[in-house]
Short mmCIF file of C-alpha atoms in Angstrom, two decimals:
data_model
loop_
_atom_site.label_atom_id
_atom_site.label_comp_id
_atom_site.label_asym_id
_atom_site.label_seq_id
_atom_site.Cartn_x
_atom_site.Cartn_y
_atom_site.Cartn_z
CA MET M 11 -0.01 -0.02 0.03
CA SER M 12 1.44 3.43 -1.02
CA LEU M 13 -1.00 5.60 0.96
CA ALA M 14 -1.50 5.83 4.71
CA MET M 15 -3.23 8.21 7.09
CA VAL M 16 -2.25 8.96 10.69
CA ARG M 17 -4.11 11.23 13.11
CA ALA M 18 -2.34 14.09 14.93
CA ARG M 19 -3.42 17.36 16.47
CA ALA M 20 -2.22 20.89 15.88
CA ALA M 21 -1.71 23.70 18.45
CA LEU M 22 -3.99 26.67 17.95
CA GLY M 23 -3.90 28.72 21.15
CA ILE M 24 -5.28 26.38 23.82
CA ASP M 25 -7.23 24.44 21.20
CA ALA M 26 -5.94 21.30 19.51
CA PRO M 27 -7.78 20.80 16.20
CA SER M 28 -7.53 17.43 14.51
CA VAL M 29 -5.02 17.04 11.65
CA ASP M 30 -4.86 14.12 9.21
CA VAL M 31 -1.31 13.27 8.25
CA GLU M 32 -1.58 11.70 4.79
CA VAL M 33 1.56 10.03 3.43
CA HIS M 34 1.83 8.98 -0.18
CA LEU M 35 4.64 7.06 -1.82
CA GLY M 36 4.79 7.77 -5.55
CA GLY M 37 7.04 7.09 -8.48
CA GLY M 38 9.79 9.28 -9.81
CA LEU M 39 13.03 10.56 -8.39
CA PRO M 40 13.40 10.16 -4.56
CA SER M 41 12.16 13.24 -2.77
CA PHE M 42 10.41 14.23 0.47
CA SER M 43 7.98 17.13 0.61
CA ILE M 44 5.54 18.35 3.28
CA VAL M 45 2.47 20.43 2.29
CA GLY M 46 -0.37 21.93 4.23
CA LEU M 47 0.96 25.24 5.63
CA PRO M 48 3.96 23.92 7.58
CA ASN M 49 6.31 26.39 9.26
CA THR M 50 10.10 26.17 9.18
CA ALA M 51 10.39 23.80 12.16
CA LEU M 52 7.81 21.49 10.61
CA ARG M 53 9.54 21.49 7.20
CA GLU M 54 12.73 20.41 8.96
CA ALA M 55 10.86 17.28 10.08
CA ARG M 56 12.03 15.70 6.82
CA ASP M 57 15.59 15.38 8.10
CA ARG M 58 14.58 14.36 11.62
CA VAL M 59 12.19 11.63 10.38
CA ARG M 60 14.75 10.26 7.90
CA GLY M 61 17.46 10.11 10.53
CA ALA M 62 15.14 8.52 13.11
CA LEU M 63 13.92 5.81 10.75
CA THR M 64 17.34 4.81 9.45
CA THR M 65 19.08 4.77 12.87
CA SER M 66 16.20 2.71 14.24
CA GLY M 67 16.77 0.02 11.65
CA PHE M 68 13.79 0.74 9.35
CA GLU M 69 14.01 0.98 5.60
CA PHE M 70 13.57 4.55 4.37
CA PRO M 71 11.64 4.36 1.01
CA ARG M 72 13.65 5.64 -1.92
CA ARG M 73 10.54 7.04 -3.57
CA ARG M 74 8.69 10.33 -4.04
CA ILE M 75 7.30 10.89 -0.50
CA THR M 76 4.48 13.46 -0.14
CA VAL M 77 3.12 14.33 3.28
CA ASN M 78 -0.14 16.28 3.31
CA LEU M 79 -1.33 17.87 6.54
CA SER M 80 -5.10 18.26 6.28
CA PRO M 81 -6.95 20.66 6.61
CA ALA M 82 -4.51 22.52 4.32
CA ASP M 83 -5.67 26.00 5.41
CA LEU M 84 -4.82 25.43 9.11
CA PRO M 85 -1.40 26.79 10.13
CA LYS M 86 0.86 24.13 11.61
CA ASP M 87 4.03 24.60 13.53
CA GLY M 88 6.61 22.86 15.69
CA ALA M 89 7.85 19.30 15.77
CA ARG M 90 4.72 17.71 17.21
CA PHE M 91 3.98 15.94 13.89
CA ASP M 92 7.34 14.04 13.64
CA LEU M 93 6.04 10.85 15.16
CA ALA M 94 2.88 10.78 13.03
CA ILE M 95 4.85 11.41 9.82
CA ALA M 96 7.32 8.61 10.68
CA LEU M 97 4.52 6.15 11.40
CA GLY M 98 2.72 7.20 8.24
CA ILE M 99 5.84 6.42 6.13
CA LEU M 100 6.15 3.05 7.83
CA ALA M 101 2.49 2.21 7.13
CA ALA M 102 2.59 3.44 3.55
CA SER M 103 5.71 1.31 2.87
CA GLY M 104 4.20 -1.81 4.43
CA GLN M 105 6.47 -1.93 7.51
CA LEU M 106 3.43 -1.27 9.77
CA LYS M 107 -0.21 -2.36 9.39
CA PRO M 108 -2.32 0.75 8.73
CA ALA M 109 -5.15 -0.75 10.85
CA SER M 110 -2.98 -0.50 13.95
CA LEU M 111 -3.01 3.27 13.71
CA GLN M 112 -6.80 3.66 13.73
CA GLY M 113 -8.29 5.48 16.68
CA GLY M 114 -4.92 6.80 17.87
CA VAL M 115 -3.35 10.24 17.97
CA PHE M 116 0.44 10.63 17.88
CA SER M 117 2.22 13.72 19.21
CA ALA M 118 6.00 13.82 19.82
CA GLU M 119 9.25 15.16 18.41
CA LEU M 120 11.79 12.70 17.04
CA ALA M 121 15.51 12.82 17.72
CA LEU M 122 17.87 11.56 15.05
CA SER M 123 18.43 8.50 17.24
CA GLY M 124 14.71 7.69 17.20
CA ALA M 125 14.14 8.87 20.75
CA LEU M 126 10.83 10.66 21.50
CA ARG M 127 11.15 14.17 22.84
CA PRO M 128 8.37 16.16 24.57
CA VAL M 129 6.41 18.92 22.88
CA PRO M 130 4.54 21.90 24.41
CA GLY M 131 0.79 21.99 24.67
CA THR M 132 0.25 18.28 25.35
CA LEU M 133 -2.56 18.79 27.85
CA PRO M 134 -4.96 20.49 25.41
CA VAL M 135 -4.27 17.60 22.97
CA ALA M 136 -5.18 15.09 25.68
CA VAL M 137 -8.38 16.97 26.51
CA GLN M 138 -9.45 16.97 22.84
CA CYS M 139 -8.63 13.24 22.59
CA THR M 140 -10.82 12.53 25.60
CA GLN M 141 -13.78 14.32 23.99
CA ALA M 142 -13.21 12.47 20.72
CA SER M 143 -12.71 9.02 22.37
CA GLU M 144 -9.21 8.70 20.94
CA TRP M 145 -6.11 7.16 22.56
CA LEU M 146 -2.87 9.13 22.61
CA VAL M 147 0.81 8.35 22.24
CA VAL M 148 3.32 10.90 23.55
CA ALA M 149 6.93 11.10 24.66
CA ALA M 150 7.71 9.69 28.11
CA ASP M 151 8.29 13.14 29.53
CA ASN M 152 4.78 14.24 28.49
CA GLY M 153 3.04 11.14 29.84
CA GLU M 154 1.87 12.34 33.25
CA GLU M 155 0.78 15.67 31.92
CA ALA M 156 -1.28 14.10 29.18
CA ALA M 157 -2.86 11.68 31.62
CA LEU M 158 -4.36 14.63 33.50
CA GLY M 159 -6.53 15.31 30.48
CA GLY M 160 -8.43 12.06 31.05
CA ALA M 161 -7.48 10.26 27.80
CA ARG M 162 -6.00 6.78 27.48
CA VAL M 163 -2.38 7.76 27.20
CA TYR M 164 0.64 5.66 26.19
CA ALA M 165 4.06 7.18 26.85
CA ALA M 166 7.13 5.87 25.00
CA ALA M 167 10.81 6.66 25.08
CA HIS M 168 11.74 5.54 21.54
CA LEU M 169 10.20 5.03 18.14
CA LEU M 170 10.91 1.30 18.40
CA ASP M 171 8.76 1.13 21.51
CA VAL M 172 5.80 2.68 19.66
CA CYS M 173 6.21 0.31 16.71
CA ALA M 174 6.46 -2.72 18.99
CA HIS M 175 3.22 -1.64 20.65
CA LEU M 176 1.46 -1.19 17.36
CA ARG M 177 2.48 -4.63 16.10
CA ALA M 178 1.35 -8.02 17.34
CA SER M 179 1.27 -7.53 21.12
CA PRO M 180 0.76 -4.19 22.92
CA SER M 181 3.77 -3.49 25.13
CA LEU M 182 3.04 -0.02 26.45
CA VAL M 183 1.05 0.39 29.63
CA PRO M 184 -1.49 3.29 29.89
CA VAL M 185 -0.13 6.14 32.01
CA THR M 186 -1.81 6.81 35.33
CA ALA M 187 -2.52 10.41 36.15
CA PRO M 188 -0.35 11.73 39.04
CA SER M 189 -1.89 12.63 42.37
CA THR M 190 -3.21 16.18 42.20
CA GLY M 191 -4.70 16.70 45.65
CA ALA M 192 -5.54 20.39 45.81
CA GLN M 193 -3.62 21.94 48.66
CA ARG M 194 -3.83 25.45 49.96
CA PRO M 195 -0.98 27.54 48.63
CA ASN M 196 1.88 28.25 50.95
CA SER M 197 1.07 31.98 51.07
CA PRO M 198 1.84 34.37 53.95
CA ASP M 199 -0.64 34.70 56.78
CA LEU M 200 -3.07 37.61 56.91
CA ALA M 201 -2.51 37.84 60.67
CA GLU M 202 0.88 39.36 59.96
CA VAL M 203 -0.85 42.52 58.69
CA ARG M 204 -1.16 44.90 61.65
CA GLY M 205 -3.93 47.48 61.62
CA GLN M 206 -5.34 48.43 58.16
CA HIS M 207 -8.80 47.16 59.11
CA ARG M 208 -10.52 48.76 56.15
CA ALA M 209 -8.03 47.32 53.69
CA ARG M 210 -8.30 43.88 55.27
CA ARG M 211 -12.09 44.10 55.02
CA ALA M 212 -11.78 45.10 51.30
CA LEU M 213 -9.50 42.15 50.70
CA GLU M 214 -12.01 39.74 52.21
CA ILE M 215 -14.83 41.20 50.15
CA ALA M 216 -12.70 40.97 46.98
CA ALA M 217 -11.93 37.29 47.69
CA ALA M 218 -15.57 36.49 48.50
CA GLY M 219 -17.01 37.95 45.32
CA GLY M 220 -14.13 37.93 42.82
CA HIS M 221 -13.98 41.71 42.68
CA SER M 222 -11.15 43.88 41.28
CA LEU M 223 -9.32 45.99 43.86
CA LEU M 224 -6.99 49.01 43.83
CA PHE M 225 -4.87 49.92 46.85
CA CYS M 226 -3.59 53.51 47.01
CA GLY M 227 -1.19 54.65 49.69
CA PRO M 228 2.33 55.89 50.48
CA PRO M 229 5.44 53.63 50.28
CA GLY M 230 5.63 51.03 53.07
CA SER M 231 1.96 51.18 54.07
CA GLY M 232 1.39 47.48 53.30
CA LYS M 233 -0.22 47.49 49.85
CA SER M 234 1.94 44.69 48.39
CA MET M 235 1.80 42.86 51.70
CA LEU M 236 -1.97 42.77 51.51
CA ALA M 237 -2.14 41.73 47.88
CA ALA M 238 0.31 38.85 48.50
CA ARG M 239 -2.14 37.36 51.00
CA LEU M 240 -5.12 37.23 48.63
CA PRO M 241 -4.28 33.77 47.12
CA GLY M 242 -4.49 32.21 50.58
CA LEU M 243 -8.06 33.52 50.96
CA LEU M 244 -9.31 32.11 47.67
CA PRO M 245 -10.90 28.65 47.50
CA PRO M 246 -9.21 25.88 45.45
CA MET M 247 -10.25 25.67 41.82
CA THR M 248 -12.82 23.20 40.57
CA ASN M 249 -11.58 20.39 38.30
CA HIS M 250 -12.81 22.26 35.25
CA GLU M 251 -11.06 25.47 36.27
CA ALA M 252 -7.86 23.61 37.12
CA LEU M 253 -7.89 21.91 33.73
CA GLU M 254 -8.40 25.20 31.85
CA SER M 255 -5.62 26.91 33.83
CA ALA M 256 -3.19 24.02 33.41
CA ALA M 257 -3.87 23.90 29.64
CA ILE M 258 -2.82 27.54 29.35
CA HIS M 259 0.41 26.94 31.25
CA SER M 260 1.06 23.86 29.11
CA VAL M 261 0.88 25.97 25.97
CA ALA M 262 2.90 28.87 27.39
CA LYS M 263 5.67 26.95 29.23
CA GLY M 264 5.62 23.56 27.56
CA ARG M 265 5.13 21.70 30.83
CA ILE M 266 2.90 21.98 33.89
CA ASP M 267 3.55 21.51 37.59
CA ALA M 268 1.23 18.82 38.92
CA THR M 269 1.98 19.89 42.49
CA ALA M 270 0.29 23.23 41.80
CA TRP M 271 -2.86 21.61 40.45
CA GLY M 272 -6.01 23.31 41.83
CA GLN M 273 -4.25 26.37 43.18
CA ARG M 274 -5.23 29.75 41.96
CA PRO M 275 -2.48 31.43 39.82
CA PHE M 276 -0.89 34.59 41.22
CA ARG M 277 0.91 36.56 38.54
CA GLN M 278 2.95 39.65 39.35
CA PRO M 279 4.56 41.06 36.18
CA HIS M 280 7.08 43.90 36.54
CA HIS M 281 5.90 47.38 35.65
CA THR M 282 8.24 47.42 32.62
CA ALA M 283 6.15 44.63 30.99
CA SER M 284 4.98 45.47 27.50
CA SER M 285 1.46 45.23 26.17
CA ARG M 286 2.31 41.97 24.35
CA ALA M 287 3.75 40.51 27.56
CA LEU M 288 0.45 41.14 29.29
CA THR M 289 -1.97 40.15 26.52
CA GLY M 290 0.05 37.56 24.68
CA GLY M 291 1.64 37.35 21.21
CA GLY M 292 4.76 36.31 19.42
CA ARG M 293 5.27 33.75 16.65
CA PRO M 294 3.49 31.51 17.12
CA PRO M 295 1.25 33.50 19.61
CA ARG M 296 1.63 32.44 23.24
CA PRO M 297 -0.58 33.38 26.23
CA GLY M 298 0.35 36.52 28.16
CA GLU M 299 0.23 37.32 31.86
CA ILE M 300 -3.53 37.95 31.90
CA SER M 301 -4.20 34.46 30.47
CA LEU M 302 -1.63 32.82 32.77
CA ALA M 303 -3.74 34.42 35.60
CA HIS M 304 -6.91 32.78 34.34
CA HIS M 305 -9.08 31.78 37.32
CA GLY M 306 -6.56 33.48 39.54
CA VAL M 307 -5.09 36.84 40.52
CA LEU M 308 -3.14 39.35 38.41
CA PHE M 309 -1.31 41.83 40.69
CA LEU M 310 0.04 45.01 39.14
CA ASP M 311 2.28 46.84 41.59
CA GLU M 312 3.18 50.49 40.84
CA LEU M 313 0.19 50.65 38.48
CA PRO M 314 0.89 54.14 36.96
CA GLU M 315 4.42 53.01 35.99
CA PHE M 316 3.12 50.43 33.47
CA PRO M 317 3.06 51.56 29.84
CA ARG M 318 -0.21 53.25 28.92
CA ASP M 319 -0.94 50.91 26.04
CA ALA M 320 -0.38 47.89 28.31
CA LEU M 321 -2.93 49.22 30.85
CA GLU M 322 -5.52 50.07 28.16
CA ALA M 323 -5.20 46.53 26.80
CA LEU M 324 -6.68 45.27 30.09
CA ARG M 325 -10.03 46.99 29.57
CA GLU M 326 -11.61 44.51 27.20
CA PRO M 327 -10.62 41.25 28.93
CA LEU M 328 -11.77 42.68 32.29
CA GLU M 329 -15.25 42.79 30.80
CA THR M 330 -15.31 39.79 28.50
CA GLY M 331 -12.97 37.34 30.28
CA GLU M 332 -10.99 36.58 27.13
CA ILE M 333 -8.43 38.20 24.86
CA HIS M 334 -8.18 37.99 21.09
CA VAL M 335 -4.66 38.02 19.64
CA ALA M 336 -4.49 38.84 15.95
CA ARG M 337 -1.27 38.36 13.97
CA VAL M 338 -0.63 38.04 10.24
CA GLY M 339 -2.46 34.91 9.15
CA THR M 340 -3.44 33.99 12.71
CA GLN M 341 -6.28 34.97 15.04
CA LEU M 342 -6.35 33.25 18.43
CA ARG M 343 -8.51 33.48 21.52
CA PHE M 344 -7.07 32.98 25.01
CA PRO M 345 -9.19 32.81 28.14
CA ALA M 346 -8.44 35.67 30.56
CA ARG M 347 -10.97 35.61 33.39
CA PHE M 348 -8.71 36.96 36.15
CA GLN M 349 -9.13 38.95 39.34
CA LEU M 350 -7.25 42.25 39.07
CA VAL M 351 -5.53 43.70 42.11
CA ALA M 352 -3.32 46.77 41.78
CA ALA M 353 -1.32 49.09 43.96
CA MET M 354 -0.19 52.69 43.48
CA ASN M 355 1.14 55.74 45.29
CA PRO M 356 -1.00 58.90 45.46
CA CYS M 357 1.73 60.98 43.79
CA PRO M 358 5.22 60.57 42.25
CA CYS M 359 7.04 60.95 45.58
CA GLY M 360 4.36 58.92 47.33
CA TYR M 361 3.64 61.14 50.33
CA LEU M 362 0.67 63.21 49.25
CA GLY M 363 -1.58 63.80 52.26
CA GLU M 364 0.90 62.42 54.79
CA GLN M 365 1.10 64.32 58.08
CA HIS M 366 4.68 63.49 59.02
CA THR M 367 6.32 63.60 55.60
CA ASP M 368 6.11 66.58 53.25
CA CYS M 369 5.08 65.94 49.67
CA ARG M 370 7.54 67.40 47.17
CA CYS M 371 5.21 67.22 44.15
CA THR M 372 3.53 70.17 42.49
CA PRO M 373 -0.21 69.95 41.78
CA ASN M 374 0.58 69.56 38.05
CA GLN M 375 2.96 66.64 38.76
CA VAL M 376 0.29 64.93 40.93
CA ARG M 377 -2.36 65.44 38.21
CA GLN M 378 -0.05 64.06 35.46
CA TYR M 379 0.84 61.06 37.63
CA GLN M 380 -2.71 60.17 38.39
CA ASN M 381 -3.80 60.73 34.83
CA ARG M 382 -1.52 57.90 33.72
CA ILE M 383 -4.45 55.72 34.68
CA SER M 384 -7.35 56.44 32.33
CA GLY M 385 -10.84 57.01 33.60
CA PRO M 386 -12.27 53.94 31.83
CA LEU M 387 -9.68 51.64 33.44
CA LEU M 388 -10.17 53.24 36.87
CA ASP M 389 -13.91 52.80 36.44
CA ARG M 390 -13.41 49.03 36.13
CA PHE M 391 -12.08 48.63 39.65
CA ASP M 392 -14.90 47.55 41.97
CA MET M 393 -13.02 48.90 45.01
CA GLN M 394 -10.51 51.71 45.41
CA VAL M 395 -9.08 51.65 48.92
CA ASP M 396 -6.76 54.05 50.73
CA VAL M 397 -4.00 52.32 52.70
CA PRO M 398 -2.51 54.93 55.04
CA ARG M 399 0.86 54.61 56.67
CA LEU M 400 0.51 53.79 60.35
CA PRO M 401 2.89 55.35 62.89
CA PRO M 402 5.12 52.92 64.86
CA THR M 403 3.24 53.54 68.10
CA GLU M 404 -0.01 52.42 66.50
CA LEU M 405 1.61 49.42 64.86
CA GLU M 406 2.96 48.30 68.27
CA ALA M 407 -0.45 48.74 69.87
CA CYS M 408 -2.35 46.80 67.18
CA ALA M 409 -3.29 43.26 68.19
CA PRO M 410 -2.88 40.57 65.51
CA GLY M 411 -5.94 40.28 63.33
CA GLU M 412 -7.70 37.23 62.06
CA CYS M 413 -5.49 34.61 60.43
CA THR M 414 -5.82 33.56 56.81
CA ALA M 415 -7.55 30.25 57.70
CA THR M 416 -10.37 32.02 59.59
CA VAL M 417 -11.07 34.53 56.80
CA ALA M 418 -10.69 31.88 54.09
CA ALA M 419 -13.38 29.82 55.81
CA ARG M 420 -15.84 32.74 55.55
CA VAL M 421 -14.85 33.32 51.94
CA ALA M 422 -15.38 29.63 51.10
CA THR M 423 -18.81 29.68 52.70
CA THR M 424 -19.77 32.79 50.72
CA ARG M 425 -18.43 31.40 47.49
CA ARG M 426 -20.42 28.16 47.97
CA HIS M 427 -23.56 30.17 48.59
CA GLN M 428 -23.03 32.29 45.48
CA GLN M 429 -22.31 29.20 43.37
CA ASP M 430 -25.49 27.53 44.61
CA ALA M 431 -27.63 30.65 44.28
CA TYR M 432 -26.22 32.35 41.18
CA GLY M 433 -24.03 29.74 39.53
CA LYS M 434 -21.04 32.09 39.72
CA ALA M 435 -19.28 34.65 41.91
CA ALA M 436 -21.16 37.89 42.46
CA ALA M 437 -18.65 39.91 40.35
CA GLY M 438 -19.86 37.93 37.27
CA LEU M 439 -23.53 38.87 37.54
CA VAL M 440 -24.74 40.65 34.44
CA GLY M 441 -28.05 41.69 32.86
CA ASP M 442 -31.09 39.81 34.13
CA GLU M 443 -28.97 37.88 36.64
CA LEU M 444 -28.01 41.12 38.31
CA GLU M 445 -31.64 42.32 38.37
CA ARG M 446 -32.86 39.03 39.88
CA HIS M 447 -30.21 38.60 42.53
CA SER M 448 -29.28 42.21 43.41
CA ALA M 449 -32.64 43.88 43.75
CA LEU M 450 -32.58 46.91 46.10
CA ASP M 451 -35.14 48.05 48.57
CA ARG M 452 -36.49 51.64 48.51
CA GLN M 453 -33.86 52.97 50.91
CA GLY M 454 -31.04 51.31 48.99
CA GLN M 455 -32.26 52.71 45.69
CA SER M 456 -32.46 56.15 47.17
CA VAL M 457 -28.85 55.98 48.51
CA LEU M 458 -27.48 54.68 45.27
CA ARG M 459 -29.42 57.24 43.19
CA HIS M 460 -28.18 60.11 45.35
CA ALA M 461 -24.57 58.88 45.16
CA THR M 462 -24.77 58.47 41.42
CA GLU M 463 -25.96 62.08 40.99
CA HIS M 464 -23.54 63.51 43.55
CA PHE M 465 -20.37 61.71 42.46
CA GLY M 466 -21.24 61.37 38.78
CA LEU M 467 -20.94 57.56 38.77
CA SER M 468 -21.12 55.90 35.34
CA ALA M 469 -23.56 53.16 34.48
CA ARG M 470 -20.70 50.67 34.84
CA ALA M 471 -19.83 51.93 38.30
CA TRP M 472 -23.51 51.78 39.23
CA HIS M 473 -23.73 48.11 38.31
CA ARG M 474 -20.42 47.34 40.02
CA CYS M 475 -21.70 48.90 43.25
CA ARG M 476 -24.69 46.60 43.12
CA ARG M 477 -22.50 43.53 42.64
CA LEU M 478 -20.26 44.65 45.46
CA ALA M 479 -23.27 45.20 47.74
CA ARG M 480 -24.45 41.70 46.84
CA THR M 481 -21.17 40.21 48.04
CA ILE M 482 -21.24 42.26 51.27
CA ALA M 483 -24.74 40.99 51.97
CA ASP M 484 -23.66 37.42 51.19
CA LEU M 485 -20.78 37.68 53.64
CA GLU M 486 -23.30 38.80 56.26
CA GLY M 487 -25.63 35.96 55.37
CA SER M 488 -28.41 38.30 54.24
CA ASP M 489 -30.62 37.37 51.31
CA ALA M 490 -31.66 41.00 50.76
CA ILE M 491 -29.40 43.92 50.03
CA ARG M 492 -29.91 46.54 52.73
CA GLU M 493 -29.10 50.18 52.87
CA ARG M 494 -25.93 49.56 54.90
CA HIS M 495 -24.62 47.19 52.23
CA ILE M 496 -25.06 49.81 49.53
CA ALA M 497 -23.46 52.45 51.78
CA GLU M 498 -20.37 50.25 52.40
CA ALA M 499 -20.09 49.46 48.68
CA LEU M 500 -20.19 53.16 47.79
CA GLY M 501 -17.47 53.84 50.39
CA TYR M 502 -15.02 51.88 48.26
CA ARG M 503 -15.43 54.18 45.22
CA LYS M 504 -13.65 57.37 44.12
CA THR M 505 -10.49 57.55 46.26
CA VAL M 506 -8.13 58.06 43.34
CA GLY M 507 -7.99 61.11 41.10
#
């Protein structure tokens, strides 16, 4: 038989569309061509496959070899198709039975010695194989990661091992998924934060409802210290969330850490990060920081110091929960449903409004500094909280506050209630959901209407106040939103600018 077909999967963002690797052996002068939009690394598979087959003792056909990667209009990159191409040549030349390849997907790079090397993005491939009821063959180093996707996975170290398995008697044993017991992250304890009761309260509310939060205060007041304790307050991810998050990290980094399974990501990019570093990009496009923080926390310290275009790029994903990356010939979608926490100083020197330290900034400098954050972005923060610097005498007098475990228990109870009642965290309520679950009584409507007229709140801020009030009421165990809940929610608005 001079024609064989092997199934593989491409990498398109965090998706893994099916690719048919068709191998045809024709007459004419010996040649080896790959068609179907291959990139440079994939075109070089000709030399890797030839070397792997000959060093493994197989006969390399001295014929006109044509490899077609279908669908032809789907861009394909990397060395993930090496193993499938090699098996297709063996099947087309009669050295393997084509029937042995049916129902399987093959994804691995080949060394010239025939050894199988790992490829990035294996977890999304395994997830797609599970949905399509396909079994998967990967390199040994990708075995445990692929097994997390739920598919029947075989891991091999060499091309000869794969061929022996496909012949008379299966010799590879399905890989067992590693233990992924979700453990609470080893984050610092909230009890270490002395004083700052309002900021601690805001942090608890943000954790309970998934709200965005901006801390504003002088240097050394504890803004970063507070933000670093947010992951310890958040509940472990569900299996679906953990799988989505791990798939993004598999594509971005090539491997995942099974010990971090079920823990909310906490990403803290430096303020020199570019817009592409935050949103994703490159060739081929890879997820950025906002996607790596999917189902977790993105902390931006020194917020005004970030490039303006990088900050403006956050506006759309904050609303939609995803980011679209468009490059020449490629348009990808990456999930980006993250919880934004940021910190900033009130002015360039950082001491505006301080009693014991004089501010050296002119009003124009303060205005220019604060204007680095646009109004539309500032409007997307559910809470804007002042974090004043406490004098040493007050710090010494402050008793330790509640520990992380105590606050996390309240947060977990609130999150379970919101999941049961709304199907999501309160920060995600929109449209009719918000109207059904965040109805206000007459007093609450009056307070919110007066605040909207007095402070000039936008329609977005109006809705965000209602969601925030819903979380405050849930923390209290109240089914109805009372006037005090609205009043507290409004107290977290308009502290910057």
